[in-house]
Amino acid sequence: MDPKSNGEWTASEIMMMKSIMAWHNTSSSYTSNMNNKHTNIVDELQAWFPWKEKRQVTDLYANLMVEMMPTNNNQCAASSSNPVTHNFAMSVEDPAIDNINVLRSFDTEEMGDMRQAKEAPRKQPAPRKEKQFWTPDEHRQFLCGLQVYGRGNWKNISKFFVTTRTPVQISSHAQKYFHRQQNSAKKQRYSINDVGLHEGNPLLIFAGGTYNPDDYGIPSKLGCCYTAQIRGAGASTAFKHMPSPVANSSSAVALAMKGGRRQIPWTGDQHANFFADEWILSVDMNSVLLWSSILIRCMTTY
DNA sequence: GCTGAGAGGTTGCTCAGCGT
DNA sequence: ACGCTGAGCAACCTCTCAGC
């Protein structure tokens, strides 16, 4: 059933709203007037979900506010019968850790296990680590991160793109990658570093185009192209709704197939210029909301 | 099957940046 | 000035694969 018609919230919509709320919580743009803050956030949420009634948006916003409050701070949560009129009370241990962490809970089990193993304390000087070869997916995520954060920012690339690798591992991989790039003229055998950003499964791409400060367009500097590997029935729904403000600006959607690209017009009134400066983030559906969070930050930061 | 070149992961050293 | 942290770099090691 179409969630638009019955007013129910889909999981992706809820997570989108959480992401937007979390970002606003860490934003410093609201420090004085909290009523204005909540009003503005609700207005913005309404813009993101125009197919919802404002009452629905407000209700979910209030419920999520309560939900997102720290469980060890009952006093704070209990003191607010109407959270919308109160201050945000989300726990943010480190301001540098932004809303993206909210979406961390959507990591796959595998990713969680890997991270747990990575974080396990080393009791003894262990024998040489077992080699963990880079997969094409990891390398594509690395390339995406490289485009977004640039060379040297391995910490953020590790944090937001190649979550299965430590900054040191990424740095090492980059070292080999750039070395191979330098020697590209020489005859070389196939390596993981030959994997291109556009290779792989069919990709659903949300592409941002030229910078237009008057609308929600993404600066070409950040170029934000958005991709998600189509792995499930929910994919199109999740994305169809997600970037509506973007779709109304200089953006479009294209379906990139391996070995070439063909654009598919997005249903709606969006424009179809751009592709001058596109960035592609290859993700699986478990990370879709993570990328959407990044997109939100791109749009609100630049 | 053997061998050497190259790919790729890990580790340690160096140095720059930053805070105290 | 000193210590800490993180990035860059090179060395070392293991493994793979093309060429014979």
PDB file of C-alpha atoms (C1' of nucleotides) in Angstrom, chain C:
ATOM      1  C1'  DA C   1      59.856  23.856  24.880  1.00  0.00           C
ATOM      2  C1'  DC C   2      57.665  19.678  25.266  1.00  0.00           C
ATOM      3  C1'  DG C   3      54.554  15.945  24.440  1.00  0.00           C
ATOM      4  C1'  DC C   4      50.881  14.024  21.781  1.00  0.00           C
ATOM      5  C1'  DT C   5      48.638  12.775  17.565  1.00  0.00           C
ATOM      6  C1'  DG C   6      48.094  11.700  12.971  1.00  0.00           C
ATOM      7  C1'  DA C   7      49.616  11.462   8.137  1.00  0.00           C
ATOM      8  C1'  DG C   8      53.163  10.152   4.842  1.00  0.00           C
ATOM      9  C1'  DC C   9      56.487   7.137   3.533  1.00  0.00           C
ATOM     10  C1'  DA C  10      59.389   3.140   3.072  1.00  0.00           C
ATOM     11  C1'  DA C  11      60.684  -1.421   4.322  1.00  0.00           C
ATOM     12  C1'  DC C  12      59.387  -5.924   4.977  1.00  0.00           C
ATOM     13  C1'  DC C  13      56.750  -9.845   4.248  1.00  0.00           C
ATOM     14  C1'  DT C  14      53.435 -12.990   1.982  1.00  0.00           C
ATOM     15  C1'  DC C  15      50.945 -14.240  -1.813  1.00  0.00           C
ATOM     16  C1'  DT C  16      49.537 -14.391  -6.712  1.00  0.00           C
ATOM     17  C1'  DC C  17      50.222 -14.934 -11.394  1.00  0.00           C
ATOM     18  C1'  DA C  18      52.360 -14.519 -15.952  1.00  0.00           C
ATOM     19  C1'  DG C  19      55.954 -16.412 -18.551  1.00  0.00           C
ATOM     20  C1'  DC C  20      58.774 -20.202 -19.505  1.00  0.00           C
TER      21       DC C  20
END
